[in-house]
Coordinates of C-alpha atoms in Angstrom, one line a residue:
Chain A
X25 CA 9.7 10.2 -23.1
X26 CA 11.0 7.4 -25.6
X27 CA 12.3 8.2 -29.0
X28 CA 9.2 6.4 -30.4
X29 CA 7.1 8.3 -28.4
X30 CA 8.6 11.5 -29.3
X31 CA 8.0 11.1 -32.7
X32 CA 4.9 13.2 -34.1
X33 CA 2.0 11.5 -33.5
X34 CA 0.3 9.7 -36.2
X35 CA -3.5 10.3 -35.9
X36 CA -5.8 7.6 -36.1
X37 CA -8.7 7.5 -38.7
X38 CA -12.0 8.8 -37.8
X39 CA -14.1 5.8 -37.8
X40 CA -18.2 4.7 -37.5
X41 CA -20.4 2.5 -38.9
X42 CA -17.7 0.5 -40.6
X43 CA -16.5 3.5 -42.4
X44 CA -13.1 5.2 -42.4
X45 CA -11.9 8.9 -42.8
X46 CA -8.8 10.9 -42.7
X47 CA -10.3 14.2 -42.4
X48 CA -12.2 15.3 -39.4
X49 CA -14.1 18.1 -41.2
X50 CA -17.4 17.4 -42.5
X51 CA -18.7 20.0 -45.0
X52 CA -22.1 21.1 -46.1
X53 CA -23.1 22.5 -49.7
X54 CA -25.5 24.8 -49.1
X55 CA -26.0 28.5 -49.5
X56 CA -23.0 28.8 -51.8
X57 CA -23.1 31.2 -55.0
X58 CA -22.8 28.6 -57.5
X59 CA -21.8 25.1 -58.0
X60 CA -18.4 26.0 -59.2
X61 CA -17.8 27.9 -55.7
X62 CA -19.3 24.7 -53.7
X63 CA -16.8 22.3 -55.8
X64 CA -13.8 24.6 -55.2
X65 CA -14.5 25.0 -51.5
X66 CA -15.2 21.5 -50.6
X67 CA -12.3 20.2 -52.5
X68 CA -10.3 22.9 -50.8
X69 CA -11.8 21.7 -47.3
X70 CA -10.1 18.2 -47.7
X71 CA -13.4 16.9 -46.4
X72 CA -14.3 13.4 -47.4
X73 CA -18.0 13.7 -46.1
X74 CA -20.3 16.0 -47.5
X75 CA -23.8 16.7 -46.6
X76 CA -26.5 17.2 -49.2
X77 CA -30.5 18.0 -48.6
X78 CA -33.2 16.0 -50.3
X79 CA -35.9 18.4 -52.3
X80 CA -38.7 18.0 -54.8
X81 CA -37.2 18.3 -58.2
X82 CA -38.6 21.4 -60.0
X83 CA -41.3 20.4 -62.5
X84 CA -41.2 22.3 -65.8
X85 CA -37.6 23.8 -65.3
X86 CA -34.7 23.4 -67.5
X87 CA -33.9 19.8 -67.1
X88 CA -30.5 20.7 -68.0
X89 CA -29.6 22.3 -65.1
X90 CA -26.5 21.4 -63.6
X91 CA -27.0 18.9 -60.8
X92 CA -25.2 19.1 -57.3
X93 CA -24.2 15.3 -57.6
X94 CA -21.9 16.1 -61.0
X95 CA -20.0 18.4 -58.9
X96 CA -19.9 16.5 -55.5
X97 CA -19.7 12.9 -57.4
X98 CA -20.8 9.9 -54.6
X99 CA -17.8 8.1 -56.2
X100 CA -15.4 10.9 -54.7
X101 CA -17.2 11.7 -51.3
X102 CA -19.2 10.0 -49.1
X103 CA -22.5 11.7 -49.5
X104 CA -24.3 12.4 -46.1
X105 CA -28.2 13.0 -47.0
X106 CA -29.9 15.4 -44.4
X107 CA -33.1 16.0 -43.1
X108 CA -33.2 19.4 -43.0
X109 CA -36.6 20.8 -43.2
X110 CA -38.3 18.1 -41.4
X111 CA -40.2 19.2 -38.1
X112 CA -41.5 15.5 -37.3
X113 CA -40.3 12.0 -37.4
X114 CA -42.6 10.8 -40.2
X115 CA -41.1 13.4 -42.6
X116 CA -37.5 12.6 -41.7
X117 CA -37.9 8.9 -42.1
X118 CA -39.6 9.4 -45.4
X119 CA -36.7 11.8 -46.7
X120 CA -34.1 9.2 -45.4
X121 CA -35.8 6.6 -47.5
X122 CA -35.7 8.9 -50.7
X123 CA -32.3 9.4 -50.1
X124 CA -31.2 5.8 -50.1
X125 CA -33.2 5.2 -52.9
X126 CA -31.6 8.3 -54.7
X127 CA -28.0 7.1 -53.8
X128 CA -28.5 3.5 -54.9
X129 CA -29.0 1.9 -51.2
X130 CA -26.6 4.1 -49.5
X131 CA -27.5 4.0 -45.7
X132 CA -25.6 6.7 -43.9
X133 CA -28.0 9.8 -43.2
X134 CA -27.8 12.8 -41.2
X135 CA -30.8 13.0 -38.8
X136 CA -32.1 16.1 -38.0
X137 CA -35.8 16.7 -36.9
X138 CA -36.1 20.5 -36.0
X139 CA -38.1 22.2 -33.6
X140 CA -39.1 25.5 -35.1
X141 CA -37.9 28.0 -37.7
X142 CA -36.7 30.6 -35.8
X143 CA -34.0 28.3 -33.8
X144 CA -33.6 25.3 -36.0
X145 CA -33.2 23.8 -32.3
X146 CA -33.5 19.8 -32.7
X147 CA -37.0 18.6 -31.4
X148 CA -35.5 15.8 -29.2
X149 CA -38.8 13.9 -28.7
X150 CA -39.2 13.3 -32.6
X151 CA -35.5 12.9 -33.0
X152 CA -35.8 9.9 -30.8
X153 CA -38.6 8.3 -32.5
X154 CA -37.1 9.0 -36.0
X155 CA -33.7 7.6 -34.9
X156 CA -35.4 4.3 -33.6
X157 CA -37.3 4.0 -36.7
X158 CA -34.6 4.4 -39.1
X159 CA -32.1 2.3 -37.1
X160 CA -34.6 -0.5 -37.0
X161 CA -35.1 -0.1 -40.8
X162 CA -30.8 -0.6 -41.5
X163 CA -30.1 3.0 -41.7
X164 CA -26.6 4.2 -40.1
X165 CA -27.7 7.5 -38.2
X166 CA -25.6 10.4 -37.7
X167 CA -27.8 12.3 -35.2
X168 CA -28.0 16.3 -34.9
X169 CA -28.8 16.8 -31.3
X170 CA -28.6 19.4 -28.3
X171 CA -26.0 19.5 -26.3
X172 CA -27.8 17.7 -23.5
X173 CA -25.7 14.7 -22.4
X174 CA -28.3 12.6 -21.2
X175 CA -30.0 12.7 -24.7
X176 CA -26.5 12.1 -26.0
X177 CA -25.9 9.0 -24.4
X178 CA -29.8 7.6 -25.1
X179 CA -28.9 8.4 -29.0
X180 CA -25.7 6.3 -28.5
X181 CA -27.3 3.4 -26.7
X182 CA -30.2 3.3 -29.7
X183 CA -27.4 2.6 -31.9
X184 CA -26.6 6.0 -33.7
X185 CA -23.4 5.5 -35.3
X186 CA -22.2 9.1 -34.4
X187 CA -23.9 11.9 -32.3
X188 CA -23.7 15.3 -33.3
X189 CA -24.3 18.2 -30.5
X190 CA -24.8 21.8 -31.7
X191 CA -22.2 24.0 -30.8
X192 CA -25.2 27.1 -31.1
X193 CA -27.8 27.6 -33.5
X194 CA -27.6 26.4 -36.9
X195 CA -26.1 29.2 -39.2
X196 CA -25.5 31.4 -36.0
X197 CA -21.8 31.7 -36.1
X198 CA -21.9 31.8 -32.4
X199 CA -19.4 29.1 -31.9
X200 CA -19.1 26.6 -29.0
X201 CA -21.5 28.3 -26.5
X202 CA -21.4 25.3 -23.9
X203 CA -18.0 23.8 -24.1
X204 CA -18.5 22.2 -20.6
X205 CA -21.8 20.0 -21.9
X206 CA -19.8 19.2 -24.9
X207 CA -17.0 17.9 -22.5
X208 CA -19.5 16.1 -20.4
X209 CA -21.1 14.3 -23.7
X210 CA -17.2 13.4 -24.6
X211 CA -16.7 12.0 -21.1
X212 CA -19.4 9.4 -21.5
X213 CA -19.2 8.8 -25.6
X214 CA -18.0 5.5 -27.1
X215 CA -19.5 6.7 -30.4
X216 CA -17.7 9.6 -32.2
X217 CA -18.9 13.2 -31.3
X218 CA -18.8 15.8 -33.9
X219 CA -19.9 19.3 -33.3
X220 CA -22.7 20.3 -35.9
X221 CA -23.6 23.7 -36.2
X222 CA -22.7 27.0 -34.7
X223 CA -18.8 27.1 -35.9
X224 CA -18.4 30.9 -37.3
X225 CA -14.6 31.0 -37.5
X226 CA -11.5 28.7 -37.7
X227 CA -10.7 29.2 -34.0
X228 CA -14.4 27.8 -32.9
X229 CA -13.6 24.9 -35.2
X230 CA -10.2 24.6 -33.2
X231 CA -11.8 24.8 -29.9
X232 CA -14.4 22.0 -30.7
X233 CA -11.5 19.9 -31.8
X234 CA -9.2 20.7 -28.7
X235 CA -11.8 19.6 -26.4
X236 CA -11.7 16.4 -27.7
X237 CA -14.8 16.3 -30.2
X238 CA -13.7 13.8 -33.3
X239 CA -14.9 16.1 -35.9
X240 CA -17.0 19.0 -36.9
X241 CA -19.6 19.5 -39.2
X242 CA -20.2 23.0 -40.9
X243 CA -21.6 24.9 -43.9
X244 CA -22.4 28.4 -43.3
X245 CA -18.9 29.3 -41.7
X246 CA -17.5 28.2 -45.1
X247 CA -20.1 29.1 -47.6
X248 CA -21.1 32.7 -46.1
X249 CA -17.4 33.9 -45.7
X250 CA -16.4 36.7 -48.1
X251 CA -14.1 34.4 -49.5
X252 CA -15.4 30.8 -48.9
X253 CA -12.4 28.7 -50.4
X254 CA -9.9 30.5 -48.3
X255 CA -12.1 29.7 -45.5
X256 CA -12.5 26.2 -46.3
X257 CA -8.5 26.1 -46.0
X258 CA -8.5 27.8 -42.7
X259 CA -11.1 25.3 -41.3
X260 CA -9.1 22.6 -42.7
X261 CA -6.1 23.8 -40.8
X262 CA -8.1 24.5 -37.5
X263 CA -9.5 21.2 -37.6
X264 CA -5.6 19.8 -37.9
X265 CA -4.6 22.0 -35.3
X266 CA -7.1 21.8 -32.8
X267 CA -6.9 17.8 -33.3
X268 CA -3.0 17.8 -32.6
X269 CA -3.4 20.2 -29.9
X270 CA -5.8 17.9 -28.3
X271 CA -3.7 15.1 -28.8
X272 CA -0.5 16.8 -27.6
X273 CA -2.4 17.7 -24.2
X274 CA -2.3 21.4 -23.4
X275 CA -0.1 22.8 -20.3
X276 CA -2.3 23.6 -17.0
X277 CA -3.7 27.0 -16.8
X278 CA -2.1 28.7 -14.0
X279 CA -2.9 32.0 -12.0
X280 CA 0.8 33.4 -11.8
X281 CA 3.8 33.7 -14.3
X282 CA 5.9 31.1 -14.7
X283 CA 9.3 32.1 -16.4
X284 CA 10.3 30.6 -19.9
X285 CA 13.7 32.0 -19.5
X286 CA 16.2 30.1 -16.7
X287 CA 16.1 32.3 -13.5
X288 CA 20.2 31.4 -12.7
X289 CA 23.3 33.0 -14.5
X290 CA 21.6 36.1 -15.3
X291 CA 24.2 39.2 -15.2
X292 CA 22.7 40.9 -12.3
Chain B
X2 CA -54.8 12.4 -70.0
X3 CA -55.4 11.9 -66.1
X4 CA -54.7 14.0 -63.1
X5 CA -52.1 12.9 -60.5
X6 CA -50.7 14.7 -57.7
X7 CA -47.1 15.8 -58.7
X8 CA -44.7 16.9 -55.8
X9 CA -48.2 18.1 -54.1
X10 CA -49.6 19.8 -57.2
X11 CA -52.5 18.3 -59.5
X12 CA -51.1 17.9 -63.0
X13 CA -52.5 16.5 -66.2
X14 CA -50.2 13.9 -67.7
X15 CA -50.3 11.5 -70.7
X16 CA -48.1 8.6 -69.2
X17 CA -49.3 5.5 -68.2
X18 CA -46.3 4.7 -66.4
X19 CA -43.7 6.0 -63.9
X20 CA -40.9 5.6 -66.6
X21 CA -43.0 7.3 -69.3
X22 CA -43.8 10.1 -66.8
X23 CA -40.1 10.5 -66.2
X24 CA -39.7 10.8 -70.0
X25 CA -42.6 13.2 -70.4
X26 CA -41.2 15.9 -67.8
X27 CA -37.5 15.2 -69.4
X28 CA -36.1 13.9 -66.1
X29 CA -35.4 10.7 -68.0
X30 CA -31.7 9.0 -66.8
X31 CA -31.4 11.8 -64.0
X32 CA -30.2 11.1 -60.8
X33 CA -33.6 11.1 -58.8
X34 CA -35.9 9.2 -56.5
X35 CA -39.5 8.6 -56.6
X36 CA -42.1 7.9 -54.1
X37 CA -45.4 6.5 -55.3
X38 CA -48.6 6.8 -52.9
X39 CA -46.3 7.5 -50.1
X40 CA -43.7 4.0 -50.7
X41 CA -40.6 4.4 -52.0
X42 CA -40.6 3.1 -55.8
X43 CA -37.4 1.5 -56.6
X44 CA -35.9 2.4 -60.2
X45 CA -36.4 -1.2 -61.5
X46 CA -40.3 -0.9 -60.8
X47 CA -40.6 2.5 -62.7
X48 CA -41.5 0.7 -65.9
X49 CA -44.1 -1.7 -64.4
X50 CA -46.1 0.6 -62.2
X51 CA -48.8 1.8 -64.1
X52 CA -50.4 5.6 -63.1
X53 CA -53.8 5.7 -61.9
X54 CA -56.0 9.1 -61.5
X55 CA -55.1 10.9 -58.4
X56 CA -51.8 9.0 -57.4
X57 CA -49.5 10.8 -55.1
X58 CA -46.3 10.8 -56.9
X59 CA -43.4 12.8 -55.3
X60 CA -39.9 13.0 -57.4
X61 CA -36.8 14.3 -55.4
X62 CA -33.2 15.0 -56.3
X63 CA -30.1 16.3 -54.2
X64 CA -29.4 19.7 -53.5
X65 CA -26.8 21.8 -51.6
X66 CA -27.5 21.7 -48.0
X67 CA -25.8 21.5 -44.5

């Protein structure tokens, strides 16, 4: 290996939709104790892309209550409004249009059209309809989907800027349940593949990155930890470690031992 | 006073326009988006859009979510 190649590799940025990011960790802002904890955890995570939900403003409540966007400033972070809670294409498209108006023409969205309350598994038929409509309307669509490689490819071909298969069910913390499907998705992909949902702890995030994923999006794994700020720090390191391990290329698995110390020159 | 449908609920309001409605609700100047009869209403049109009885108005903002 030449001296140049031997240097620590400087990773290329995560790029999609004409945007470029150093961090490969994307984080949500839900389920935190309060806005202060939200801000601290997200700052610590080093994430540059931060998801938010769009909801009806509570009429008649204290209009001076703190606003999420005061803590997660659109000037500092790339906001990724989601369509969480939408169970059909029509509602998801409406939500994205409201988000675009709310964020002054910002056209990057996380599309998720859910199938049922119990699993929050994506409804793929509705997801495909919504993705088509949003892309035609000029949105840059990052799409939450199942780990079905055929669907992932279809969403890419349609023009989604990033495809985001689940590792396991949203908020389940069950990790990457089908790494083989994620591998197949990665082999065929020409857009970033970002695992969205299912990560429970740092090793899950590292596994996703070691598989070759371009990033990981998580919320509950940080927000529902006993110490969310410390978990945010752990996740930052896990994403970086997993990415570096992927780039470094792991050793092959072997059935039998292979001595690390030389055989020759022993005193026996 | 007229009755409109605000965020899915019937509501009596004095406001004659969307801008006045936001004032009346104490929401003027907040980061929010308005949908008026199922169409996005750009901020630039809040002032000129007159409220009619039974109009459907949705006011949304960003909250924590994954």
